[in-house]
């Protein structure tokens, strides 16, 4: 689970990552454009309440998931995980299909 937290700054316009599927050894690279209105959408997310500490948090997160078949999914959320929070929003933003690449192409 990779997360990127954004606070008082614009969201990126795209994500580009490479990863290795450890079960097969295949390396994938994927790029996905993010919506132009992502910063505005993130600003509209409600704060969450961390239940154990009883405090509100208004951070915004991009959660990036990768799959064994080379799939990449990006979600927008107001909390990095669902445990111990109330009011979490998790919105699927985009999905892309990665392409297998040679190891020499990971850092061109």
Coordinates of C-alpha atoms in Angstrom, one line a residue:
X1 CA 0.0 0.0 0.0
X2 CA 1.6 3.2 -1.2
X3 CA 0.0 6.5 -0.2
X4 CA 0.9 10.1 -1.0
X5 CA -0.4 12.7 1.4
X6 CA -1.2 16.3 0.1
X7 CA -1.8 19.2 2.3
X8 CA -2.2 22.8 1.0
X9 CA -0.7 22.0 -2.4
X10 CA -2.0 21.1 -5.8
X11 CA -2.5 17.5 -6.7
X12 CA -0.2 16.1 -9.5
X13 CA -1.5 15.9 -13.1
X14 CA -0.3 12.4 -13.7
X15 CA 1.4 9.3 -12.0
X16 CA 4.1 7.2 -13.6
X17 CA 5.5 4.2 -11.7
X18 CA 7.4 1.0 -12.3
X19 CA 7.1 -2.1 -10.2
X20 CA 8.0 -5.7 -10.1
X21 CA 5.5 -8.5 -9.7
X22 CA 7.5 -10.7 -7.2
X23 CA 5.5 -13.8 -8.1
X24 CA 6.5 -13.7 -11.7
X25 CA 9.5 -11.4 -11.8
X26 CA 7.8 -9.3 -14.5
X27 CA 8.5 -5.5 -14.3
X28 CA 5.7 -3.2 -15.3
X29 CA 5.6 0.5 -16.1
X30 CA 2.3 2.4 -16.2
X31 CA 1.3 6.0 -16.5
X32 CA -2.1 7.5 -15.8
X33 CA -3.3 11.1 -16.3
X34 CA -5.3 12.5 -13.4
X35 CA -8.4 14.7 -13.8
X36 CA -7.8 18.4 -14.2
X37 CA -10.2 19.1 -11.3
X38 CA -8.5 16.7 -8.8
X39 CA -7.3 19.5 -6.5
X40 CA -10.8 21.0 -6.3
X41 CA -12.3 17.5 -5.7
X42 CA -9.8 16.9 -3.0
X43 CA -10.6 20.2 -1.3
X44 CA -14.3 19.2 -1.1
X45 CA -13.6 16.0 0.8
X46 CA -14.8 16.2 4.4
X47 CA -12.4 15.8 7.3
X48 CA -12.2 12.4 9.0
X49 CA -12.2 11.8 12.8
X50 CA -9.5 9.6 14.2
X51 CA -11.5 7.6 16.7
X52 CA -8.8 6.8 19.3
X53 CA -7.5 10.4 19.5
X54 CA -10.9 12.1 18.7
X55 CA -9.3 14.6 16.4
X56 CA -10.2 15.8 13.0
X57 CA -7.8 15.5 10.1
X58 CA -8.2 17.2 6.7
X59 CA -5.2 15.7 4.8
X60 CA -5.8 14.4 1.3
X61 CA -4.3 11.2 -0.1
X62 CA -3.7 9.6 -3.4
X63 CA -3.6 5.8 -2.9
X64 CA -1.9 3.9 -5.7
X65 CA -2.6 0.2 -6.1
X66 CA -0.8 -2.2 -8.5
X67 CA -1.9 -5.6 -9.6
X68 CA -0.1 -8.8 -10.6
X69 CA -1.4 -8.4 -14.2
X70 CA 0.1 -4.9 -14.6
X71 CA -3.0 -2.9 -13.6
X72 CA -2.6 0.4 -11.9
X73 CA -5.5 2.0 -9.9
X74 CA -5.5 5.5 -8.3
X75 CA -7.9 6.5 -5.5
X76 CA -8.5 9.8 -3.8
X77 CA -9.2 9.7 -0.1
X78 CA -9.4 11.7 3.1
X79 CA -7.6 9.0 5.1
X80 CA -4.8 6.6 4.3
X81 CA -6.8 3.6 5.6
X82 CA -10.3 2.7 6.9
X83 CA -9.3 1.4 10.3
X84 CA -9.8 3.7 13.4
X85 CA -11.4 6.6 11.4
X86 CA -15.0 7.7 10.8
X87 CA -16.1 9.6 7.7
X88 CA -13.6 8.1 5.2
X89 CA -14.2 8.7 1.6
X90 CA -12.5 6.5 -1.0
X91 CA -13.1 7.5 -4.7
X92 CA -11.6 5.7 -7.6
X93 CA -10.0 8.3 -9.8
X94 CA -8.4 6.3 -12.7
X95 CA -7.1 3.0 -13.9
X96 CA -4.4 2.2 -16.4
X97 CA -2.8 -0.9 -17.8
X98 CA 1.0 -1.2 -17.4
X99 CA 3.3 -2.7 -20.0
X100 CA 6.0 -5.2 -19.2
X101 CA 9.5 -3.7 -19.6
X102 CA 13.1 -4.9 -19.4
X103 CA 15.0 -4.3 -16.1
X104 CA 17.4 -2.0 -18.0
X105 CA 14.5 0.3 -18.9
X106 CA 13.4 0.9 -15.2
X107 CA 15.8 3.9 -14.9
X108 CA 16.4 5.0 -18.5

